[in-house]
PDB file of C-alpha atoms in Angstrom:
ATOM      1  CA  MET A  80      33.570   9.860  55.954  1.00 88.00           C
ATOM      2  CA  LYS A  81      36.479  12.247  56.210  1.00 93.00           C
ATOM      3  CA  LEU A  82      36.098  15.991  55.874  1.00 94.00           C
ATOM      4  CA  LYS A  83      38.097  16.087  52.649  1.00 96.00           C
ATOM      5  CA  GLU A  84      35.955  13.339  51.143  1.00 96.00           C
ATOM      6  CA  LEU A  85      32.766  15.160  52.040  1.00 97.00           C
ATOM      7  CA  GLU A  86      34.053  18.404  50.588  1.00 96.00           C
ATOM      8  CA  SER A  87      35.152  16.631  47.441  1.00 97.00           C
ATOM      9  CA  CYS A  88      31.688  15.065  47.002  1.00 97.00           C
ATOM     10  CA  LEU A  89      29.957  18.371  47.563  1.00 97.00           C
ATOM     11  CA  GLN A  90      32.054  19.924  44.820  1.00 97.00           C
ATOM     12  CA  GLN A  91      30.069  17.722  42.444  1.00 96.00           C
ATOM     13  CA  VAL A  92      26.764  19.287  43.425  1.00 97.00           C
ATOM     14  CA  ASP A  93      25.229  21.277  40.566  1.00 96.00           C
ATOM     15  CA  THR A  94      24.380  24.826  41.527  1.00 95.00           C
ATOM     16  CA  PHE A  95      22.193  27.683  40.284  1.00 94.00           C
ATOM     17  CA  GLU A  96      22.210  28.183  36.547  1.00 92.00           C
ATOM     18  CA  GLU A  97      20.720  31.661  36.631  1.00 92.00           C
ATOM     19  CA  PRO A  98      20.826  32.898  40.221  1.00 91.00           C
ATOM     20  CA  LYS A  99      17.985  35.225  41.138  1.00 91.00           C
ATOM     21  CA  ILE A 100      19.422  38.176  42.987  1.00 85.00           C
ATOM     22  CA  LEU A 101      16.121  39.144  44.582  1.00 85.00           C
ATOM     23  CA  LEU A 102      16.052  35.756  46.276  1.00 90.00           C
ATOM     24  CA  GLU A 103      19.735  36.111  47.205  1.00 88.00           C
ATOM     25  CA  GLN A 104      20.593  32.896  45.457  1.00 91.00           C
ATOM     26  CA  TYR A 105      24.169  31.750  45.674  1.00 87.00           C
ATOM     27  CA  PRO A 106      25.520  28.313  46.464  1.00 88.00           C
ATOM     28  CA  THR A 107      26.957  27.571  49.881  1.00 89.00           C
ATOM     29  CA  SER A 108      30.560  26.756  49.032  1.00 89.00           C
ATOM     30  CA  PRO A 109      31.479  23.064  49.317  1.00 93.00           C
ATOM     31  CA  HIS A 110      34.209  23.982  51.780  1.00 90.00           C
ATOM     32  CA  ILE A 111      31.907  25.875  54.138  1.00 89.00           C
ATOM     33  CA  ALA A 112      29.134  23.304  53.789  1.00 92.00           C
ATOM     34  CA  ALA A 113      31.513  20.444  54.510  1.00 93.00           C
ATOM     35  CA  CYS A 114      33.075  22.141  57.546  1.00 90.00           C
ATOM     36  CA  MET A 115      29.695  23.079  58.932  1.00 90.00           C
ATOM     37  CA  LEU A 116      28.167  19.632  58.477  1.00 94.00           C
ATOM     38  CA  TYR A 117      31.248  17.839  59.697  1.00 93.00           C
ATOM     39  CA  THR A 118      31.177  19.788  62.949  1.00 90.00           C
ATOM     40  CA  ILE A 119      27.444  19.313  63.425  1.00 92.00           C
ATOM     41  CA  HIS A 120      27.871  15.591  62.864  1.00 94.00           C
ATOM     42  CA  ASN A 121      31.107  14.858  64.729  1.00 93.00           C
ATOM     43  CA  THR A 122      30.998  17.323  67.587  1.00 89.00           C
ATOM     44  CA  PHE A 123      27.261  17.488  68.206  1.00 90.00           C
ATOM     45  CA  ASP A 124      25.942  14.262  66.660  1.00 94.00           C
ATOM     46  CA  ASP A 125      22.955  16.099  65.210  1.00 94.00           C
ATOM     47  CA  VAL A 126      22.885  14.587  61.726  1.00 96.00           C
ATOM     48  CA  GLU A 127      23.130  10.809  61.674  1.00 96.00           C
ATOM     49  CA  GLY A 128      19.759   9.123  62.074  1.00 96.00           C
ATOM     50  CA  LYS A 129      18.070  12.459  62.663  1.00 96.00           C
ATOM     51  CA  LEU A 130      15.170  14.225  60.980  1.00 95.00           C
ATOM     52  CA  VAL A 131      16.818  17.312  59.518  1.00 96.00           C
ATOM     53  CA  ALA A 132      15.310  20.376  57.837  1.00 96.00           C
ATOM     54  CA  ASP A 133      17.231  22.649  55.444  1.00 97.00           C
ATOM     55  CA  LEU A 134      15.473  26.002  55.153  1.00 96.00           C
ATOM     56  CA  GLY A 135      16.155  27.917  51.962  1.00 96.00           C
ATOM     57  CA  CYS A 136      17.863  24.819  50.614  1.00 97.00           C
ATOM     58  CA  GLY A 137      18.469  26.194  47.104  1.00 97.00           C
ATOM     59  CA  CYS A 138      20.231  23.535  45.042  1.00 97.00           C
ATOM     60  CA  GLY A 139      20.704  21.401  48.123  1.00 97.00           C
ATOM     61  CA  VAL A 140      24.379  21.479  49.063  1.00 97.00           C
ATOM     62  CA  LEU A 141      23.684  21.308  52.797  1.00 97.00           C
ATOM     63  CA  SER A 142      20.953  18.669  52.459  1.00 98.00           C
ATOM     64  CA  ILE A 143      23.054  16.466  50.253  1.00 98.00           C
ATOM     65  CA  GLY A 144      25.900  16.693  52.714  1.00 98.00           C
ATOM     66  CA  ALA A 145      23.555  15.804  55.563  1.00 98.00           C
ATOM     67  CA  ALA A 146      22.165  12.862  53.606  1.00 97.00           C
ATOM     68  CA  MET A 147      25.700  11.622  52.937  1.00 97.00           C
ATOM     69  CA  LEU A 148      26.392  11.767  56.645  1.00 97.00           C
ATOM     70  CA  ASP A 149      23.429   9.429  57.076  1.00 96.00           C
ATOM     71  CA  ALA A 150      20.705  11.740  58.262  1.00 96.00           C
ATOM     72  CA  GLY A 151      17.541   9.679  58.836  1.00 94.00           C
ATOM     73  CA  LEU A 152      15.764  12.012  56.463  1.00 94.00           C
ATOM     74  CA  CYS A 153      16.636  15.491  55.299  1.00 95.00           C
ATOM     75  CA  VAL A 154      13.823  17.775  54.102  1.00 94.00           C
ATOM     76  CA  GLY A 155      14.738  20.790  51.983  1.00 96.00           C
ATOM     77  CA  PHE A 156      12.450  23.810  51.822  1.00 95.00           C
ATOM     78  CA  ASP A 157      12.724  26.456  49.111  1.00 96.00           C
ATOM     79  CA  ILE A 158      10.455  28.885  47.316  1.00 96.00           C
ATOM     80  CA  ASP A 159      12.009  28.651  43.862  1.00 96.00           C
ATOM     81  CA  ASP A 160      11.021  26.156  41.119  1.00 94.00           C
ATOM     82  CA  ASN A 161      14.354  26.296  39.319  1.00 96.00           C
ATOM     83  CA  ALA A 162      16.428  25.714  42.427  1.00 97.00           C
ATOM     84  CA  LEU A 163      14.277  22.745  43.443  1.00 97.00           C
ATOM     85  CA  GLU A 164      14.592  21.260  39.980  1.00 97.00           C
ATOM     86  CA  ILE A 165      18.367  21.399  40.192  1.00 97.00           C
ATOM     87  CA  PHE A 166      18.208  19.991  43.731  1.00 97.00           C
ATOM     88  CA  LYS A 167      16.066  17.110  42.473  1.00 96.00           C
ATOM     89  CA  ARG A 168      18.567  16.369  39.730  1.00 96.00           C
ATOM     90  CA  ASN A 169      21.337  16.385  42.300  1.00 97.00           C
ATOM     91  CA  THR A 170      19.582  13.860  44.550  1.00 96.00           C
ATOM     92  CA  GLU A 171      19.069  11.578  41.561  1.00 95.00           C
ATOM     93  CA  GLU A 172      22.699  11.842  40.490  1.00 96.00           C
ATOM     94  CA  PHE A 173      23.929  11.142  43.981  1.00 96.00           C
ATOM     95  CA  GLU A 174      21.332   8.365  44.298  1.00 95.00           C
ATOM     96  CA  LEU A 175      20.232   9.581  47.708  1.00 95.00           C
ATOM     97  CA  THR A 176      16.965   8.203  49.045  1.00 92.00           C
ATOM     98  CA  ASN A 177      16.882  10.048  52.345  1.00 93.00           C
ATOM     99  CA  ILE A 178      16.062  13.487  50.973  1.00 94.00           C
ATOM    100  CA  ASP A 179      12.677  15.120  50.447  1.00 93.00           C
ATOM    101  CA  LEU A 180      11.803  18.504  49.021  1.00 93.00           C
ATOM    102  CA  ILE A 181       8.954  20.898  49.723  1.00 92.00           C
ATOM    103  CA  GLN A 182       8.262  24.067  47.790  1.00 93.00           C
ATOM    104  CA  SER A 183       7.163  26.682  50.292  1.00 91.00           C
ATOM    105  CA  ASP A 184       7.703  30.229  51.500  1.00 91.00           C
ATOM    106  CA  ILE A 185       9.459  30.079  54.867  1.00 91.00           C
ATOM    107  CA  SER A 186       8.535  33.645  55.710  1.00 87.00           C
ATOM    108  CA  SER A 187       4.837  32.822  55.465  1.00 83.00           C
ATOM    109  CA  LEU A 188       4.762  29.419  57.153  1.00 79.00           C
ATOM    110  CA  SER A 189       2.354  29.338  60.040  1.00 73.00           C
ATOM    111  CA  SER A 190       4.195  29.023  63.334  1.00 68.00           C
ATOM    112  CA  ASP A 191       2.791  25.614  64.127  1.00 73.00           C
ATOM    113  CA  ALA A 192       3.153  24.115  60.655  1.00 76.00           C
ATOM    114  CA  TYR A 193       6.117  21.972  61.576  1.00 86.00           C
ATOM    115  CA  ALA A 194       6.455  22.846  65.245  1.00 86.00           C
ATOM    116  CA  LYS A 195       8.897  20.558  67.030  1.00 88.00           C
ATOM    117  CA  LYS A 196       8.820  18.004  64.247  1.00 90.00           C
ATOM    118  CA  PHE A 197      12.478  18.126  63.300  1.00 93.00           C
ATOM    119  CA  ASP A 198      15.476  17.132  65.406  1.00 94.00           C
ATOM    120  CA  THR A 199      17.838  19.547  63.696  1.00 94.00           C
ATOM    121  CA  VAL A 200      17.583  22.504  61.336  1.00 94.00           C
ATOM    122  CA  ILE A 201      20.560  23.490  59.176  1.00 95.00           C
ATOM    123  CA  MET A 202      20.543  26.530  56.934  1.00 94.00           C
ATOM    124  CA  ASN A 203      22.270  29.277  55.054  1.00 93.00           C
ATOM    125  CA  PRO A 204      19.396  31.761  55.065  1.00 92.00           C
ATOM    126  CA  PRO A 205      19.031  34.872  52.924  1.00 90.00           C
ATOM    127  CA  PHE A 206      20.205  37.888  54.872  1.00 82.00           C
ATOM    128  CA  GLY A 207      17.599  40.214  53.571  1.00 77.00           C
ATOM    129  CA  THR A 208      18.356  43.162  51.379  1.00 69.00           C
ATOM    130  CA  LYS A 209      16.703  46.539  51.445  1.00 62.00           C
ATOM    131  CA  HIS A 210      13.723  44.864  49.773  1.00 65.00           C
ATOM    132  CA  ASN A 211      13.195  42.240  52.419  1.00 67.00           C
ATOM    133  CA  GLN A 212      15.020  43.291  55.531  1.00 77.00           C
ATOM    134  CA  GLY A 213      15.210  40.974  58.469  1.00 87.00           C
ATOM    135  CA  MET A 214      14.718  37.849  56.385  1.00 90.00           C
ATOM    136  CA  ASP A 215      17.519  36.093  58.240  1.00 89.00           C
ATOM    137  CA  MET A 216      15.754  36.659  61.540  1.00 90.00           C
ATOM    138  CA  GLN A 217      12.472  35.370  60.140  1.00 91.00           C
ATOM    139  CA  PHE A 218      14.179  32.218  59.003  1.00 93.00           C
ATOM    140  CA  LEU A 219      15.830  31.858  62.384  1.00 91.00           C
ATOM    141  CA  LYS A 220      12.594  32.323  64.266  1.00 91.00           C
ATOM    142  CA  THR A 221      10.807  29.723  62.132  1.00 93.00           C
ATOM    143  CA  ALA A 222      13.729  27.352  62.382  1.00 93.00           C
ATOM    144  CA  LEU A 223      13.590  27.549  66.170  1.00 91.00           C
ATOM    145  CA  THR A 224       9.934  26.509  66.202  1.00 90.00           C
ATOM    146  CA  MET A 225      10.677  23.531  63.985  1.00 92.00           C
ATOM    147  CA  ALA A 226      13.698  22.076  65.765  1.00 92.00           C
ATOM    148  CA  THR A 227      13.694  20.111  68.990  1.00 91.00           C
ATOM    149  CA  THR A 228      17.445  19.939  69.458  1.00 91.00           C
ATOM    150  CA  ALA A 229      19.322  22.627  67.576  1.00 91.00           C
ATOM    151  CA  VAL A 230      19.413  25.109  64.717  1.00 92.00           C
ATOM    152  CA  TYR A 231      22.674  25.617  62.829  1.00 93.00           C
ATOM    153  CA  SER A 232      22.801  28.707  60.707  1.00 91.00           C
ATOM    154  CA  LEU A 233      25.156  31.016  58.833  1.00 89.00           C
ATOM    155  CA  HIS A 234      24.942  34.748  59.484  1.00 85.00           C
ATOM    156  CA  LYS A 235      26.887  37.892  58.845  1.00 81.00           C
ATOM    157  CA  THR A 236      29.409  38.661  61.564  1.00 81.00           C
ATOM    158  CA  SER A 237      28.070  42.198  61.718  1.00 82.00           C
ATOM    159  CA  THR A 238      24.718  40.895  62.930  1.00 84.00           C
ATOM    160  CA  ARG A 239      26.123  38.762  65.728  1.00 84.00           C
ATOM    161  CA  ASP A 240      25.168  41.069  68.596  1.00 86.00           C
ATOM    162  CA  HIS A 241      21.694  41.534  67.211  1.00 88.00           C
ATOM    163  CA  ILE A 242      21.200  37.790  66.943  1.00 87.00           C
ATOM    164  CA  GLN A 243      22.551  37.286  70.444  1.00 87.00           C
ATOM    165  CA  LYS A 244      20.016  39.737  71.793  1.00 90.00           C
ATOM    166  CA  LYS A 245      17.146  38.144  69.885  1.00 90.00           C
ATOM    167  CA  ALA A 246      18.242  34.717  71.076  1.00 88.00           C
ATOM    168  CA  SER A 247      17.996  35.755  74.697  1.00 88.00           C
ATOM    169  CA  ASP A 248      14.626  37.425  74.054  1.00 91.00           C
ATOM    170  CA  TRP A 249      13.433  34.145  72.593  1.00 88.00           C
ATOM    171  CA  GLY A 250      14.880  32.104  75.454  1.00 87.00           C
ATOM    172  CA  VAL A 251      17.446  30.152  73.485  1.00 88.00           C
ATOM    173  CA  ASN A 252      21.183  29.734  73.864  1.00 86.00           C
ATOM    174  CA  MET A 253      23.309  30.934  71.035  1.00 85.00           C
ATOM    175  CA  LYS A 254      26.868  29.896  70.456  1.00 83.00           C
ATOM    176  CA  VAL A 255      29.247  30.861  67.707  1.00 82.00           C
ATOM    177  CA  ILE A 256      30.930  27.754  66.377  1.00 82.00           C
ATOM    178  CA  ALA A 257      33.184  29.211  63.746  1.00 79.00           C
ATOM    179  CA  GLU A 258      33.936  32.305  61.820  1.00 78.00           C
ATOM    180  CA  LEU A 259      34.515  31.916  58.125  1.00 74.00           C
ATOM    181  CA  ARG A 260      35.453  34.160  55.336  1.00 71.00           C
ATOM    182  CA  TYR A 261      33.006  34.006  52.533  1.00 67.00           C
ATOM    183  CA  ASP A 262      33.828  35.441  49.155  1.00 61.00           C
ATOM    184  CA  LEU A 263      30.685  36.079  47.203  1.00 60.00           C
ATOM    185  CA  PRO A 264      30.199  37.239  43.651  1.00 55.00           C
ATOM    186  CA  ALA A 265      30.339  40.994  43.189  1.00 48.00           C
ATOM    187  CA  SER A 266      26.554  41.261  42.963  1.00 48.00           C
ATOM    188  CA  TYR A 267      26.402  40.357  46.613  1.00 50.00           C
ATOM    189  CA  LYS A 268      29.228  42.555  47.772  1.00 44.00           C
ATOM    190  CA  PHE A 269      27.342  43.791  50.775  1.00 45.00           C
ATOM    191  CA  HIS A 270      27.987  40.399  52.334  1.00 45.00           C
ATOM    192  CA  LYS A 271      31.473  40.435  53.706  1.00 45.00           C
ATOM    193  CA  LYS A 272      32.153  38.033  56.509  1.00 46.00           C
ATOM    194  CA  LYS A 273      30.048  35.308  57.927  1.00 52.00           C
ATOM    195  CA  SER A 274      30.037  33.302  61.059  1.00 51.00           C
ATOM    196  CA  VAL A 275      28.416  30.050  61.977  1.00 53.00           C
ATOM    197  CA  SER A 276      26.231  30.118  64.995  1.00 51.00           C
ATOM    198  CA  VAL A 277      24.160  27.563  66.774  1.00 49.00           C
ATOM    199  CA  SER A 278      21.055  27.970  68.828  1.00 44.00           C
ATOM    200  CA  PHE A 279      19.958  25.416  71.353  1.00 40.00           C
ATOM    201  CA  ASP A 280      16.560  25.216  72.942  1.00 39.00           C
ATOM    202  CA  LYS A 281      16.938  25.766  76.649  1.00 33.00           C
ATOM    203  CA  LEU A 282      15.898  22.676  78.571  1.00 29.00           C
TER     204      LEU A 282
ATOM    205  CA  MET B  26       7.532  12.920  48.374  1.00 57.00           C
ATOM    206  CA  CYS B  27       7.393  10.383  51.169  1.00 56.00           C
ATOM    207  CA  ILE B  28       4.177  10.051  53.053  1.00 52.00           C
ATOM    208  CA  CYS B  29       5.811  10.855  56.338  1.00 50.00           C
ATOM    209  CA  ILE B  30       6.338  14.455  55.371  1.00 53.00           C
ATOM    210  CA  LEU B  31       2.640  14.889  54.808  1.00 53.00           C
ATOM    211  CA  TYR B  32       1.939  13.980  58.350  1.00 49.00           C
ATOM    212  CA  LEU B  33       4.428  16.328  59.788  1.00 51.00           C
ATOM    213  CA  ASN B  34       2.343  19.080  58.349  1.00 51.00           C
ATOM    214  CA  VAL B  35      -1.020  19.078  60.057  1.00 42.00           C
ATOM    215  CA  LEU B  36      -2.571  20.867  57.142  1.00 40.00           C
ATOM    216  CA  SER B  37      -2.065  18.072  54.681  1.00 47.00           C
ATOM    217  CA  ARG B  38      -3.988  15.017  53.749  1.00 51.00           C
ATOM    218  CA  ILE B  39      -3.751  12.919  50.677  1.00 55.00           C
ATOM    219  CA  SER B  40      -6.283  10.600  49.217  1.00 49.00           C
ATOM    220  CA  GLY B  41      -5.816   7.774  46.763  1.00 45.00           C
ATOM    221  CA  SER B  42      -7.964   9.314  44.096  1.00 49.00           C
ATOM    222  CA  GLN B  43      -5.708  12.308  44.066  1.00 64.00           C
ATOM    223  CA  ALA B  44      -2.462  10.416  43.601  1.00 68.00           C
ATOM    224  CA  THR B  45      -1.914   9.584  39.992  1.00 75.00           C
ATOM    225  CA  GLU B  46       1.637   8.318  40.273  1.00 85.00           C
ATOM    226  CA  VAL B  47       3.173   6.477  43.170  1.00 86.00           C
ATOM    227  CA  LYS B  48       6.621   4.922  43.362  1.00 87.00           C
ATOM    228  CA  VAL B  49       8.060   2.407  45.780  1.00 89.00           C
ATOM    229  CA  SER B  50      11.805   2.437  46.283  1.00 88.00           C
ATOM    230  CA  GLU B  51      14.247   0.787  48.612  1.00 91.00           C
ATOM    231  CA  VAL B  52      15.429   2.897  51.504  1.00 91.00           C
ATOM    232  CA  GLU B  53      17.838   1.759  54.197  1.00 91.00           C
ATOM    233  CA  PHE B  54      15.992   0.712  57.334  1.00 94.00           C
ATOM    234  CA  ASN B  55      16.841   2.605  60.501  1.00 95.00           C
ATOM    235  CA  PRO B  56      14.680   1.264  63.372  1.00 95.00           C
ATOM    236  CA  ASN B  57      15.577   4.068  65.785  1.00 95.00           C
ATOM    237  CA  PHE B  58      14.641   6.712  63.279  1.00 94.00           C
ATOM    238  CA  VAL B  59      11.298   5.088  62.466  1.00 94.00           C
ATOM    239  CA  SER B  60      10.576   4.606  66.139  1.00 95.00           C
ATOM    240  CA  ARG B  61      11.139   8.300  66.836  1.00 93.00           C
ATOM    241  CA  MET B  62       8.976   9.362  63.889  1.00 91.00           C
ATOM    242  CA  ILE B  63       5.907   7.505  65.121  1.00 91.00           C
ATOM    243  CA  PRO B  64       4.936   9.890  67.975  1.00 89.00           C
ATOM    244  CA  LYS B  65       5.063  12.787  65.486  1.00 86.00           C
ATOM    245  CA  LEU B  66       2.414  11.254  63.251  1.00 84.00           C
ATOM    246  CA  GLU B  67      -1.316  10.939  63.369  1.00 82.00           C
ATOM    247  CA  TRP B  68      -1.668   7.183  63.045  1.00 87.00           C
ATOM    248  CA  SER B  69      -5.177   7.028  61.619  1.00 84.00           C
ATOM    249  CA  ALA B  70      -4.293   9.594  58.988  1.00 81.00           C
ATOM    250  CA  LEU B  71      -1.231   7.600  58.003  1.00 84.00           C
ATOM    251  CA  VAL B  72      -3.280   4.427  57.652  1.00 87.00           C
ATOM    252  CA  GLN B  73      -5.868   6.244  55.612  1.00 82.00           C
ATOM    253  CA  ALA B  74      -3.244   7.684  53.268  1.00 81.00           C
ATOM    254  CA  ALA B  75      -1.483   4.371  52.816  1.00 85.00           C
ATOM    255  CA  ASP B  76      -4.791   2.733  52.100  1.00 84.00           C
ATOM    256  CA  GLY B  77      -5.813   5.439  49.685  1.00 80.00           C
ATOM    257  CA  LEU B  78      -2.574   4.950  47.795  1.00 83.00           C
ATOM    258  CA  GLY B  79      -3.158   1.214  47.642  1.00 85.00           C
ATOM    259  CA  HIS B  80      -0.159   0.483  49.853  1.00 87.00           C
ATOM    260  CA  LEU B  81      -1.693  -0.402  53.171  1.00 88.00           C
ATOM    261  CA  GLN B  82      -0.687  -4.096  52.928  1.00 90.00           C
ATOM    262  CA  ASP B  83      -0.248  -5.421  56.443  1.00 92.00           C
ATOM    263  CA  LEU B  84       0.184  -2.158  58.293  1.00 91.00           C
ATOM    264  CA  PRO B  85      -1.880  -2.384  61.503  1.00 92.00           C
ATOM    265  CA  THR B  86      -4.818   0.014  61.628  1.00 91.00           C
ATOM    266  CA  GLU B  87      -4.143   0.673  65.296  1.00 92.00           C
ATOM    267  CA  LEU B  88      -0.798   1.672  66.693  1.00 92.00           C
ATOM    268  CA  ILE B  89       0.564  -1.209  68.740  1.00 92.00           C
ATOM    269  CA  ALA B  90       2.010  -0.810  72.225  1.00 90.00           C
ATOM    270  CA  ASP B  91       5.758  -1.266  72.777  1.00 92.00           C
ATOM    271  CA  TYR B  92       6.500  -0.704  69.114  1.00 94.00           C
ATOM    272  CA  GLU B  93      10.057   0.460  69.826  1.00 94.00           C
ATOM    273  CA  ALA B  94      11.298  -3.092  70.243  1.00 93.00           C
ATOM    274  CA  ASN B  95       9.122  -4.630  67.558  1.00 95.00           C
ATOM    275  CA  GLU B  96      11.305  -4.805  64.461  1.00 95.00           C
ATOM    276  CA  ASP B  97       8.646  -6.461  62.396  1.00 95.00           C
ATOM    277  CA  PHE B  98       6.226  -3.637  63.055  1.00 95.00           C
ATOM    278  CA  LEU B  99       8.860  -0.964  62.518  1.00 96.00           C
ATOM    279  CA  ARG B 100       9.707  -2.454  59.140  1.00 95.00           C
ATOM    280  CA  LYS B 101       6.081  -2.166  58.092  1.00 94.00           C
ATOM    281  CA  VAL B 102       6.025   1.462  59.188  1.00 93.00           C
ATOM    282  CA  HIS B 103       9.339   2.106  57.430  1.00 93.00           C
ATOM    283  CA  ARG B 104       7.920   0.835  54.166  1.00 92.00           C
ATOM    284  CA  VAL B 105       4.908   3.088  54.257  1.00 89.00           C
ATOM    285  CA  LEU B 106       6.708   6.090  55.673  1.00 87.00           C
ATOM    286  CA  LEU B 107       9.865   6.194  53.620  1.00 89.00           C
ATOM    287  CA  GLU B 108       9.577   3.803  50.689  1.00 90.00           C
ATOM    288  CA  VAL B 109       6.184   4.745  49.254  1.00 88.00           C
ATOM    289  CA  GLU B 110       6.503   8.012  47.399  1.00 86.00           C
ATOM    290  CA  VAL B 111       3.890  10.127  45.719  1.00 86.00           C
ATOM    291  CA  LEU B 112       5.275  11.473  42.467  1.00 88.00           C
ATOM    292  CA  GLU B 113       2.142  13.089  41.074  1.00 87.00           C
ATOM    293  CA  GLY B 114      -0.951  13.932  43.040  1.00 84.00           C
ATOM    294  CA  CYS B 115      -2.154  16.488  45.490  1.00 79.00           C
ATOM    295  CA  LEU B 116      -2.494  17.255  49.137  1.00 78.00           C
ATOM    296  CA  GLN B 117      -5.670  18.616  50.540  1.00 74.00           C
ATOM    297  CA  CYS B 118      -6.070  20.737  53.614  1.00 70.00           C
ATOM    298  CA  PRO B 119      -8.844  19.076  55.622  1.00 66.00           C
ATOM    299  CA  GLU B 120     -10.049  22.418  56.943  1.00 68.00           C
ATOM    300  CA  SER B 121     -10.120  24.670  53.916  1.00 71.00           C
ATOM    301  CA  GLY B 122     -10.271  22.035  51.220  1.00 73.00           C
ATOM    302  CA  ARG B 123      -7.457  23.839  49.456  1.00 77.00           C
ATOM    303  CA  GLU B 124      -5.375  21.602  47.248  1.00 80.00           C
ATOM    304  CA  PHE B 125      -1.630  21.660  46.858  1.00 83.00           C
ATOM    305  CA  PRO B 126      -0.222  19.864  43.809  1.00 87.00           C
ATOM    306  CA  ILE B 127       2.643  17.390  43.958  1.00 88.00           C
ATOM    307  CA  THR B 128       4.778  17.397  40.833  1.00 90.00           C
ATOM    308  CA  ARG B 129       7.738  15.032  40.303  1.00 89.00           C
ATOM    309  CA  GLY B 130       7.663  14.271  43.971  1.00 89.00           C
ATOM    310  CA  VAL B 131       7.734  17.891  45.164  1.00 91.00           C
ATOM    311  CA  PRO B 132       4.630  19.367  46.813  1.00 88.00           C
ATOM    312  CA  ASN B 133       3.987  23.014  46.110  1.00 90.00           C
ATOM    313  CA  MET B 134       2.774  24.601  49.338  1.00 86.00           C
ATOM    314  CA  LEU B 135       2.959  28.183  48.099  1.00 86.00           C
ATOM    315  CA  LEU B 136      -0.177  30.170  48.753  1.00 71.00           C
ATOM    316  CA  ASN B 137      -1.523  32.286  45.960  1.00 66.00           C
ATOM    317  CA  GLU B 138      -1.180  36.014  46.411  1.00 53.00           C
ATOM    318  CA  GLU B 139      -4.852  36.343  47.269  1.00 51.00           C
ATOM    319  CA  GLU B 140      -4.605  33.779  49.988  1.00 52.00           C
ATOM    320  CA  ALA B 141      -1.378  34.798  51.677  1.00 44.00           C
TER     321      ALA B 141
END
């Protein structure tokens, strides 16, 4: 599948009807999702035939993209009923059979719940606002316990150094794959730029 | 939700009496993927779940050796793992007995405020 095709398909994904600001709900844009997944698939071969987790999946843009790129199975995790309902509708419309959904709270998952069960984790985690600071790091930490090969995640450029430091504390390699401009609705104006980073488990 | 997800989470078990709606669908067979899933599962628990859901069929009760090259066996595992789905039912934690409902195929693993 070509990048343009993937992006075009992802434009058909239904997104949040009434986004909940406290949960930082906004859809990952089809363009960013497509670029991210395309790279993970073509450059790193971490999607096709793999067991993939999407943490904070929301309406499922990333999962649906992964499923279209022939992930063995993609499991989406989210805390919100409404988002999961929309995600479910999306999987039915796209007639995808390699997607599963679990309603859970990532920040309160026990550290061994899914330890080393997934090949790859992909995510666009909440960054954390003044109400729940450090949420992005919690997601990252959990993601790293779940993945055996790699975690691909979107983060604010301004947090890059902090993430780099945490990565080395945790004993994982971090690499920035791309830097993207992300224009979010005014309610999220504290998010300016984002970058894509990848963390590998050190062998 | 597919059975295989239950067994990735050590806290979950499902029993036949608790599944009120099960669906079987066709999912593309990927032998490599199934083969790599097997070491992540607890075989006896998988057999028990499949049995409880009335979908054991000819799945062996013991894991066979050299399954990687055995397409016949992998197809049986594929069916149970990916094609049998629980739409309505619940998961039960074998330690605490706590139950987590499955609604329209989605398990709700959220802890209540008192439990978190």
